[in-house]
Coordinates of C-alpha atoms in Angstrom, one line a residue:
X24 CA 112.0 123.6 108.9
X25 CA 108.5 124.9 108.3
X26 CA 106.1 122.9 106.1
X27 CA 104.7 124.8 103.1
X28 CA 101.0 125.5 103.6
X29 CA 98.6 123.8 101.0
X30 CA 95.3 125.4 100.3
X31 CA 92.2 123.2 100.0
X32 CA 90.8 124.9 96.9
X33 CA 92.8 124.3 93.6
X34 CA 90.7 126.4 91.2
X35 CA 91.7 129.8 92.7
X36 CA 95.4 128.9 92.6
X37 CA 95.2 127.7 89.0
X38 CA 93.5 131.0 88.0
X39 CA 96.1 132.9 90.1
X40 CA 99.0 131.2 88.3
X41 CA 97.3 131.8 84.9
X42 CA 96.9 135.5 85.7
X43 CA 100.6 135.7 86.6
X44 CA 101.5 133.9 83.4
X45 CA 99.4 136.3 81.3
X46 CA 100.8 139.3 83.1
X47 CA 104.4 138.2 82.5
X48 CA 103.5 137.5 78.8
X49 CA 101.8 140.7 77.8
X50 CA 104.6 143.1 78.9
X51 CA 108.3 143.6 79.1
X52 CA 108.0 146.7 81.3
X53 CA 110.8 146.2 83.9
X54 CA 108.8 147.9 86.7
X55 CA 105.7 145.8 86.1
X56 CA 107.7 142.6 85.9
X57 CA 109.6 143.5 89.1
X58 CA 106.2 144.1 90.9
X59 CA 104.9 140.8 89.7
X60 CA 108.1 139.0 91.0
X61 CA 107.6 140.8 94.3
X62 CA 104.0 139.7 94.5
X63 CA 105.0 136.0 93.9
X64 CA 107.8 136.3 96.5
X65 CA 105.4 137.8 99.1
X66 CA 102.7 135.1 98.4
X67 CA 105.3 132.4 98.8
X68 CA 106.6 133.9 102.1
X69 CA 103.0 134.0 103.5
X70 CA 102.7 130.3 102.8
X71 CA 106.2 129.2 103.9
X72 CA 107.3 128.5 100.3
X73 CA 111.0 129.5 99.7
X74 CA 111.5 131.9 96.9
X75 CA 114.0 130.6 94.2
X76 CA 116.3 133.6 94.3
X77 CA 119.3 131.8 92.8
X78 CA 117.3 130.4 90.0
X79 CA 115.8 133.9 89.4
X80 CA 119.2 135.5 89.1
X81 CA 120.4 132.7 86.9
X82 CA 117.5 133.2 84.5
X83 CA 117.9 136.9 84.4
X84 CA 121.7 136.5 83.8
X85 CA 121.2 133.8 81.1
X86 CA 118.6 135.9 79.3
X87 CA 120.8 138.9 79.3
X88 CA 123.9 136.9 78.1
X89 CA 121.9 135.1 75.3
X90 CA 120.3 138.3 74.0
X91 CA 123.5 140.4 74.0
X92 CA 125.3 137.7 72.1
X93 CA 122.6 137.0 69.6
X94 CA 121.1 140.5 68.9
X95 CA 123.1 143.3 67.3
X96 CA 120.7 146.2 67.9
X97 CA 120.9 149.4 70.0
X98 CA 122.9 152.6 70.0
X99 CA 124.8 152.2 73.3
X100 CA 127.8 150.1 72.3
X101 CA 129.5 148.2 75.1
X102 CA 132.3 146.7 73.0
X103 CA 132.9 145.4 69.5
X104 CA 134.3 142.1 68.3
X105 CA 135.8 141.6 64.8
X106 CA 133.1 140.9 62.2
X107 CA 135.1 138.0 60.9
X108 CA 134.6 136.0 64.1
X109 CA 131.8 133.6 63.3
X110 CA 128.6 133.9 65.4
X111 CA 130.1 136.2 68.0
X112 CA 131.5 139.0 65.9
X113 CA 129.9 142.5 65.9
X114 CA 128.5 145.1 68.3
X115 CA 127.5 144.3 71.8
X116 CA 125.0 146.9 73.1
X117 CA 123.5 147.9 76.4
X118 CA 120.0 147.8 74.9
X119 CA 120.4 144.1 73.9
X120 CA 121.7 143.3 77.3
X121 CA 118.8 145.1 79.0
X122 CA 116.1 143.5 76.9
X123 CA 117.6 140.0 77.5
X124 CA 117.5 140.7 81.2
X125 CA 113.8 141.6 81.0
X126 CA 113.1 138.5 79.0
X127 CA 114.8 136.4 81.7
X128 CA 112.9 138.3 84.4
X129 CA 109.6 137.4 82.7
X130 CA 110.6 133.7 82.6
X131 CA 111.7 133.9 86.3
X132 CA 108.2 135.3 87.3
X133 CA 106.5 132.4 85.5
X134 CA 108.8 129.8 87.0
X135 CA 108.4 131.2 90.5
X136 CA 104.6 131.2 90.2
X137 CA 104.7 127.7 88.9
X138 CA 106.8 126.6 91.9
X139 CA 104.3 128.2 94.3
X140 CA 101.4 126.5 92.4
X141 CA 102.9 123.1 92.7
X142 CA 103.5 123.7 96.4
X143 CA 99.8 124.6 96.8
X144 CA 98.2 121.7 94.9
X145 CA 98.6 118.0 95.2
X146 CA 97.9 115.7 92.2
X147 CA 94.7 114.6 93.9
X148 CA 93.4 118.2 94.0
X149 CA 94.0 118.5 90.3
X150 CA 92.6 115.1 89.4
X151 CA 89.4 115.8 91.2
X152 CA 88.8 118.8 89.0
X153 CA 88.7 116.7 85.8
X154 CA 85.4 115.0 84.9
X155 CA 85.9 111.3 84.0
X156 CA 85.4 112.1 80.3
X157 CA 88.5 114.4 80.5
X158 CA 90.6 112.2 82.6
X159 CA 93.5 112.4 80.2
X160 CA 93.7 116.2 80.7
X161 CA 93.6 115.8 84.5
X162 CA 96.3 113.1 84.3
X163 CA 98.6 115.2 82.1
X164 CA 98.1 118.3 84.3
X165 CA 98.7 116.3 87.5
X166 CA 101.9 114.9 86.1
X167 CA 103.0 118.3 84.7
X168 CA 102.5 119.9 88.1
X169 CA 104.4 117.1 89.8
X170 CA 107.4 117.3 87.4
X171 CA 108.9 120.4 89.1
X172 CA 108.8 119.2 92.7
X173 CA 110.0 115.7 91.5
X174 CA 113.0 117.3 89.8
X175 CA 113.7 119.4 92.9
X176 CA 113.6 116.2 95.1
X177 CA 115.8 114.3 92.6
X178 CA 118.4 117.1 92.7
X179 CA 118.4 117.2 96.5
X180 CA 119.0 113.4 96.5
X181 CA 121.8 113.6 94.0
X182 CA 123.5 116.4 96.0
X183 CA 123.1 114.5 99.3
X184 CA 124.8 111.5 97.6
X185 CA 127.6 113.7 96.4
X186 CA 128.1 115.2 99.9
X187 CA 128.2 111.7 101.4
X188 CA 131.1 110.9 99.0
X189 CA 132.9 114.1 100.0
X190 CA 132.2 116.0 96.8
X191 CA 132.0 119.7 97.0
X192 CA 129.4 121.2 94.8
X193 CA 130.9 123.9 92.5
X194 CA 127.7 125.6 91.3
X195 CA 126.8 125.7 87.6
X196 CA 129.9 123.8 86.6
X197 CA 128.6 120.7 88.5
X198 CA 125.0 121.3 87.6
X199 CA 125.3 121.2 83.8
X200 CA 126.5 117.6 83.6
X201 CA 123.6 116.6 85.8
X202 CA 120.9 118.2 83.7
X203 CA 120.1 115.3 81.4
X204 CA 120.0 112.6 84.1
X205 CA 118.2 114.9 86.4
X206 CA 115.4 115.6 83.8
X207 CA 115.2 111.9 83.0
X208 CA 114.9 110.9 86.6
X209 CA 112.3 113.6 87.3
X210 CA 110.3 112.5 84.3
X211 CA 110.4 108.8 85.4
X212 CA 109.1 109.8 88.8
X213 CA 106.3 111.9 87.3
X214 CA 105.3 109.0 85.1
X215 CA 105.3 106.7 88.1
X216 CA 102.7 109.1 89.6
X217 CA 100.6 108.7 86.4
X218 CA 100.9 104.9 86.6
X219 CA 99.9 104.9 90.3
X220 CA 96.8 107.1 89.5
X221 CA 95.6 104.9 86.7
X222 CA 96.2 101.7 88.8
X223 CA 93.8 103.1 91.4
X224 CA 91.0 103.8 88.9
X225 CA 91.7 107.3 87.7
X226 CA 90.6 106.6 84.1
X227 CA 87.4 106.2 82.2
X228 CA 85.8 104.0 79.6
X229 CA 86.3 104.5 75.9
X230 CA 82.9 105.0 74.3
X231 CA 81.7 108.5 75.2
X232 CA 85.3 109.8 76.0
X233 CA 86.5 108.7 72.6
X234 CA 83.8 110.8 70.8
X235 CA 84.6 113.7 73.1
X236 CA 88.3 113.6 72.6
X237 CA 88.6 115.4 69.2
X238 CA 86.8 118.6 70.2
X239 CA 88.5 118.6 73.5
X240 CA 91.9 118.4 71.8
X241 CA 90.9 121.2 69.4
X242 CA 90.0 123.5 72.3
X243 CA 93.2 122.5 74.2
X244 CA 95.2 123.4 71.0
X245 CA 93.6 126.8 70.9
X246 CA 94.4 127.4 74.5
X247 CA 98.1 126.3 74.0
X248 CA 98.4 128.4 70.9
X249 CA 97.1 131.4 72.8
X250 CA 99.8 130.9 75.5
X251 CA 102.4 130.5 72.8
X252 CA 101.2 133.7 71.1
X253 CA 101.4 135.8 74.3
X254 CA 104.9 134.5 75.0
X255 CA 106.0 135.2 71.4
X256 CA 105.1 138.8 71.6
X257 CA 101.5 138.6 70.1
X258 CA 99.7 139.7 73.2
X259 CA 96.3 140.7 71.9
X260 CA 95.7 137.8 69.6
X261 CA 97.3 135.4 72.0
X262 CA 95.0 136.4 74.8
X263 CA 91.9 136.1 72.5
X264 CA 92.9 132.6 71.5
X265 CA 93.7 131.8 75.2
X266 CA 90.3 132.9 76.3
X267 CA 88.5 131.1 73.4
X268 CA 90.3 127.8 74.1
X269 CA 89.8 128.0 77.8
X270 CA 86.1 128.9 77.4
X271 CA 85.7 126.0 74.9
X272 CA 87.3 123.6 77.4
X273 CA 85.0 124.7 80.1
X274 CA 81.9 124.5 77.9
X275 CA 82.8 121.0 76.7
X276 CA 83.5 119.9 80.2
X277 CA 80.1 121.1 81.4
X278 CA 78.4 119.6 78.4
X279 CA 79.9 116.2 79.0
X280 CA 79.6 116.4 82.8
X281 CA 77.5 113.2 82.8
X282 CA 80.3 110.8 83.7
X283 CA 80.7 107.2 82.8
X284 CA 81.7 106.7 86.4
X285 CA 80.6 109.1 89.1
X286 CA 83.4 110.4 91.3
X287 CA 82.8 111.3 94.9
X288 CA 84.7 113.3 97.4
X289 CA 85.9 111.9 100.8
X290 CA 86.1 115.3 102.4
X291 CA 84.1 118.0 100.6
X292 CA 86.1 121.2 100.6
X293 CA 84.5 124.5 101.5
X294 CA 86.4 127.4 99.9
X295 CA 88.0 129.5 102.6
X296 CA 88.1 133.3 102.8
X297 CA 91.6 133.2 101.3
X298 CA 90.3 131.0 98.4
X299 CA 87.6 133.5 97.6
X300 CA 90.0 136.4 97.7
X301 CA 92.5 134.6 95.5
X302 CA 89.7 133.7 93.1
X303 CA 88.3 137.2 92.9
X304 CA 91.7 138.8 92.6
X305 CA 92.8 136.5 89.9
X306 CA 89.6 136.9 87.9
X307 CA 89.8 140.7 88.1
X308 CA 93.5 140.6 87.2
X309 CA 92.8 138.5 84.1
X310 CA 90.1 141.0 83.1
X311 CA 92.5 143.9 83.8
X312 CA 95.3 142.4 81.6
X313 CA 92.8 141.8 78.8
X314 CA 91.4 145.4 79.0
X315 CA 94.9 146.9 79.1
X316 CA 96.1 144.9 76.1
X317 CA 93.0 145.7 74.1
X318 CA 92.2 149.3 75.1
X319 CA 95.4 150.8 76.6
X320 CA 98.5 148.9 75.3
X321 CA 100.6 152.0 76.0
X322 CA 100.3 151.3 79.8
X323 CA 102.2 148.0 79.3
X324 CA 104.5 149.1 76.5
X325 CA 108.2 149.6 77.0
X326 CA 111.1 149.1 74.6
X327 CA 114.8 149.6 75.0
X328 CA 115.4 150.1 71.3
X329 CA 117.0 152.1 69.7
X330 CA 118.3 153.7 73.0
X331 CA 117.8 152.6 76.6
X332 CA 115.7 155.1 78.5
X333 CA 114.2 155.2 82.0
X334 CA 110.9 153.4 82.1
X335 CA 107.8 155.5 82.8
X336 CA 105.4 153.8 85.2
X337 CA 101.6 153.8 84.5
X338 CA 99.4 153.3 87.5
X339 CA 96.9 151.4 85.4
X340 CA 99.5 148.6 84.9
X341 CA 99.9 148.3 88.7
X342 CA 96.2 147.6 89.4
X343 CA 96.2 143.9 88.1
X344 CA 99.5 143.3 89.9
X345 CA 98.1 144.5 93.2
X346 CA 95.0 142.3 92.8
X347 CA 97.4 139.3 92.6
X348 CA 98.9 140.3 95.9
X349 CA 95.9 139.2 97.9
X350 CA 97.4 135.7 98.8
X351 CA 100.3 137.6 100.4
X352 CA 98.1 139.7 102.7
X353 CA 95.4 137.2 103.6
X354 CA 95.7 134.6 106.3
X355 CA 96.5 131.2 104.9
X356 CA 94.2 129.4 107.4
X357 CA 91.5 127.3 105.7
X358 CA 88.3 125.6 106.8
X359 CA 87.9 122.0 105.9
X360 CA 84.7 120.1 106.3
X361 CA 85.5 116.6 107.4
X362 CA 83.2 113.6 107.3
X363 CA 82.6 111.9 110.6
X364 CA 84.1 108.5 111.3
X365 CA 81.4 105.8 111.0
X366 CA 80.5 104.0 114.2
X367 CA 81.9 100.6 115.1
X368 CA 79.1 98.5 113.7
X369 CA 79.3 100.3 110.3
X370 CA 83.1 100.0 110.2
X371 CA 82.9 96.3 110.9
X372 CA 80.4 95.9 108.1
X373 CA 82.5 97.9 105.7
X374 CA 85.6 96.1 106.7
X375 CA 84.3 92.7 105.6
X376 CA 86.5 90.3 103.8
X377 CA 87.2 90.5 100.0
X378 CA 85.7 88.2 97.5
X379 CA 87.5 85.0 96.6
X380 CA 90.6 85.6 94.5
X381 CA 90.3 84.6 90.8
X382 CA 92.6 82.4 88.8
X383 CA 95.2 84.3 86.8
X384 CA 96.1 82.8 83.3
X385 CA 98.6 84.0 80.7
X386 CA 97.7 82.5 77.3
X387 CA 100.7 82.8 74.9
X388 CA 101.4 86.4 75.9
X389 CA 104.0 88.3 73.9
X390 CA 104.6 92.0 74.6
X391 CA 107.0 94.5 73.0
X392 CA 107.6 98.0 74.2
X393 CA 107.4 100.9 71.7
X394 CA 110.7 101.4 69.8
X395 CA 112.2 98.2 71.0
X396 CA 112.9 95.2 68.8
X397 CA 113.1 92.4 71.4
X398 CA 109.9 91.6 73.3
X399 CA 109.8 91.9 77.1
X400 CA 107.6 88.9 77.3
X401 CA 107.6 86.1 74.7
X402 CA 105.0 83.3 74.4
X403 CA 104.3 83.4 78.2
X404 CA 102.0 80.5 79.4
X405 CA 101.3 80.6 83.1
X406 CA 98.5 79.7 85.5
X407 CA 98.4 81.1 89.0
X408 CA 95.8 79.4 91.2
X409 CA 93.5 81.4 93.5
X410 CA 95.1 82.4 96.8
X411 CA 98.7 81.8 95.7
X412 CA 101.8 83.6 97.1
X413 CA 104.1 84.1 94.1
X414 CA 107.6 85.6 94.0
X415 CA 108.8 86.8 90.5
X416 CA 112.5 87.1 90.4
X417 CA 115.2 87.6 87.8
X418 CA 117.8 90.1 86.6
X419 CA 116.9 93.7 85.9
X420 CA 115.2 94.1 82.5
X421 CA 114.0 90.5 82.5
X422 CA 110.3 91.5 82.5
X423 CA 109.2 91.3 86.1
X424 CA 107.5 94.6 86.3
X425 CA 106.0 94.1 82.8
X426 CA 104.4 90.8 84.0
X427 CA 102.8 92.5 86.9
X428 CA 101.5 95.3 84.8
X429 CA 99.9 92.9 82.4
X430 CA 97.8 91.5 85.2
X431 CA 96.2 94.9 86.0
X432 CA 96.0 96.3 82.4
X433 CA 98.6 99.0 82.6
X434 CA 100.2 97.0 79.8
X435 CA 99.4 97.9 77.1
X436 CA 96.9 100.7 78.0
X437 CA 99.5 103.0 79.6
X438 CA 102.7 101.7 78.3
X439 CA 101.8 101.5 74.6
X440 CA 103.5 98.8 72.6
X441 CA 102.2 95.7 70.8
X442 CA 100.7 92.7 72.6
X443 CA 99.4 89.3 71.6
X444 CA 97.7 86.6 73.6
X445 CA 95.4 87.0 76.6
X446 CA 96.0 87.8 80.3
X447 CA 92.9 86.6 82.2
X448 CA 92.0 87.5 85.7
X449 CA 89.0 85.3 86.4
X450 CA 86.5 86.1 83.6
X451 CA 88.1 89.4 82.6
X452 CA 90.8 89.9 80.0
X453 CA 93.1 92.6 81.5
X454 CA 94.3 93.7 78.0
X455 CA 90.7 94.6 77.0
X456 CA 89.5 95.9 80.3
X457 CA 92.3 98.3 81.2
X458 CA 93.4 99.5 84.6
X459 CA 90.1 101.2 85.5
X460 CA 88.1 98.0 85.4
X461 CA 90.9 95.9 86.8
X462 CA 91.4 98.2 89.9
X463 CA 88.5 96.4 91.5
X464 CA 90.2 93.1 91.1
X465 CA 93.9 93.9 91.3
X466 CA 95.8 96.3 93.5
X467 CA 99.3 97.5 92.6
X468 CA 102.1 98.9 94.7
X469 CA 104.9 100.3 92.5
X470 CA 108.5 100.5 93.5
X471 CA 108.8 104.4 93.7
X472 CA 106.5 104.8 96.7
X473 CA 107.1 108.5 97.3
X474 CA 106.5 109.3 93.6
X475 CA 103.2 107.4 93.6
X476 CA 101.6 109.4 96.4
X477 CA 98.8 111.7 95.1
X478 CA 97.8 113.4 98.4
X479 CA 99.5 115.0 101.4
X480 CA 97.8 113.0 104.2
X481 CA 97.4 109.3 104.9
X482 CA 93.6 109.2 104.9
X483 CA 93.3 111.2 101.7
X484 CA 95.8 108.9 100.0
X485 CA 93.8 105.8 100.9
X486 CA 90.6 107.6 99.8
X487 CA 91.7 108.4 96.3
X488 CA 90.7 105.0 94.8
X489 CA 87.4 105.1 96.6
X490 CA 86.7 108.6 95.2
X491 CA 87.4 107.3 91.7
X492 CA 85.1 104.3 92.2
X493 CA 82.2 106.5 93.3
X494 CA 82.0 105.0 96.8
X495 CA 79.4 107.1 98.9
X496 CA 81.2 109.5 101.2
X497 CA 79.4 108.1 104.2
X498 CA 81.1 104.7 103.6
X499 CA 84.6 106.0 102.9
X500 CA 85.7 106.6 106.5
X501 CA 85.0 102.9 107.4
X502 CA 86.7 101.7 104.2
X503 CA 89.8 103.8 105.0
X504 CA 89.8 102.5 108.6
X505 CA 89.5 98.9 107.4
X506 CA 92.3 99.2 104.8
X507 CA 94.7 100.9 107.3
X508 CA 93.9 98.3 109.9
X509 CA 94.6 95.5 107.4
X510 CA 98.2 96.6 107.1
X511 CA 98.7 97.7 110.7
X512 CA 98.7 101.4 110.0
X513 CA 95.5 102.5 111.7
X514 CA 97.6 104.8 114.0
X515 CA 98.9 106.7 111.0
X516 CA 95.5 107.8 109.7
X517 CA 95.9 111.5 110.6
X518 CA 99.6 111.9 109.7
X519 CA 101.2 113.8 106.9
X520 CA 102.9 111.5 104.4
X521 CA 106.1 113.5 104.5
X522 CA 106.5 112.7 108.2
X523 CA 106.5 108.9 107.7
X524 CA 109.4 106.5 107.6
X525 CA 110.0 104.3 104.6
X526 CA 108.3 101.3 106.2
X527 CA 105.3 103.4 107.2
X528 CA 105.0 104.8 103.7
X529 CA 105.1 101.3 102.4
X530 CA 102.2 100.3 104.6
X531 CA 100.2 103.3 103.5
X532 CA 100.8 102.4 99.9
X533 CA 99.6 98.9 100.6
X534 CA 96.4 100.4 102.3
X535 CA 95.8 102.6 99.3
X536 CA 96.1 99.6 97.0
X537 CA 93.7 97.6 99.2
X538 CA 91.0 100.4 99.6
X539 CA 88.8 98.8 96.9
X540 CA 89.3 95.4 98.5
X541 CA 90.9 93.8 95.5
X542 CA 91.4 90.0 95.8
X543 CA 94.8 90.2 94.0
X544 CA 97.7 92.3 95.3
X545 CA 100.8 93.1 93.1
X546 CA 104.0 94.6 94.6
X547 CA 107.0 95.7 92.5
X548 CA 110.2 95.4 94.6
X549 CA 108.5 96.5 97.9
X550 CA 111.7 95.8 100.0
X551 CA 114.3 97.5 97.8
X552 CA 114.4 100.8 99.8
X553 CA 113.7 99.4 103.3
X554 CA 116.1 98.7 106.2
X555 CA 116.0 95.1 107.6
X556 CA 113.3 95.9 110.3
X557 CA 111.1 97.7 107.7
X558 CA 111.5 94.8 105.3
X559 CA 110.6 92.3 108.1
X560 CA 107.5 94.4 108.9
X561 CA 106.3 94.5 105.3
X562 CA 106.8 90.8 104.8
X563 CA 104.8 90.1 108.0
X564 CA 102.1 92.3 106.6
X565 CA 102.1 90.4 103.3
X566 CA 101.9 87.2 105.2
X567 CA 98.8 88.3 107.0
X568 CA 97.1 89.6 103.8
X569 CA 97.8 86.2 102.1
X570 CA 96.4 84.4 105.1
X571 CA 93.2 86.4 104.8
X572 CA 92.7 84.9 101.4
X573 CA 94.3 87.2 98.9
X574 CA 96.5 86.3 96.0
X575 CA 99.9 88.0 96.5
X576 CA 102.4 88.4 93.7
X577 CA 105.7 90.1 94.5
X578 CA 108.5 91.0 92.0
X579 CA 111.7 91.3 94.1
X580 CA 115.5 90.8 94.2
X581 CA 115.8 90.4 98.0
X582 CA 114.6 86.9 98.3
X583 CA 115.7 85.7 101.8
X584 CA 112.5 86.8 103.5
X585 CA 110.1 86.0 100.7
X586 CA 111.2 82.5 99.5
X587 CA 109.9 80.8 102.6
X588 CA 106.4 82.2 101.9
X589 CA 106.3 81.5 98.2

């Protein structure tokens, strides 16, 4: 099976997806929508991304069915049900059926473009676009883009489990009961990504960002209202608000570009020929949609009411669509500028030992999650000496993960809820500091390893925390090499994460958590998804990290390999 190609420049693809969204929102002309769908399909084929044909047909069919049942307009009557029949009584017309199909086609275009966008961008690509003062927007966008592939992966896992049990999938009849658990599972995995990003320093302080938040939220609201207006059939005003909100966001971002913490880039990306083509085509297409909506709305107009008629095609409407076809006709090869690996002496210097681990003290900590009456932790008093190897165990829901997240500040900064008491790591109070400051002292490996990855390749994954901390690019290669060597994964440096086994992925997650050389390492059920050999390898790795002087705290159910070390 071929691997979908990812481009190295996120901005052109974000603009391309926005241009497709605007195009599908400003018209219900069936020929224009069909052209847009063909452009998205061709762009996906050029980049080895499968087109969601079954989903497209489902959306078109559902749109047609919904509209023909709910709308009683049109002159071409298909059939009539008695008016006395509640909700479904009345005329069923060909015009309502056709308009519903066009509505479904517009949604299918947007969904297909969103799928291609998520295949092109990793969360790391999106995160690097957001200045530190706008980290919330970058975090939300990263999680939103991750939601669709996470849902697709969750559905594939569910169907594999059904097949193993001998269950034959019966199409929509089997899919409907799975929708709620599927959405919940995909959301949990997307939120795990957000948690992993924050645990590795993708956040910012509160001072300047807090003063900046209100105007940023106002600009974002304008942008979202503009999108909603275009989708609701208010194309001209919607596009104006969309451009105003988007422009305000850009201006605010540029004005607040002086970050509280400077981010750096491990591998500076030079836009490829394809990226420039996509950027230019998307920009011109957006300008074309705006010009047509404002100056020549008749080129995009088409209505099936009162009687269905053959659509007349206007060549002016095809020009923006053809501009969006550039990704399909251009070669997907990219040029990536890589930093050189530091020499041995520098690597040895950068790979020096971490500072001495601090004492960890819980002082009467009580924490309650939002909307829950009973606290997850109650009056917890605990002191962990420097350099300890601690195993936290207990039944599900007993607060093991919560305890770990108190140590690195994810509780309560990311989880919400109410907290009392103090959780001190050395001289720092984790509740006050938050995950950004604590990332230098505490590394966290969450249970959902695959959901926590923010990049596509091993070295980019390990570099993410270093970029957030502002480590100079010249020093990153040696830091990455040292972190991978610490966990016995130096040979995996150039590999794609999707090609690794479970044990190898666990080692890479460990290296990513150790990139900043934190003296404290937290692991949430690291053995739960590993076979015996993989579990033995990870425990041996933890033993070596502990012997090197780190404090290691593991929450786990499988105790037979860990208890002798605790």
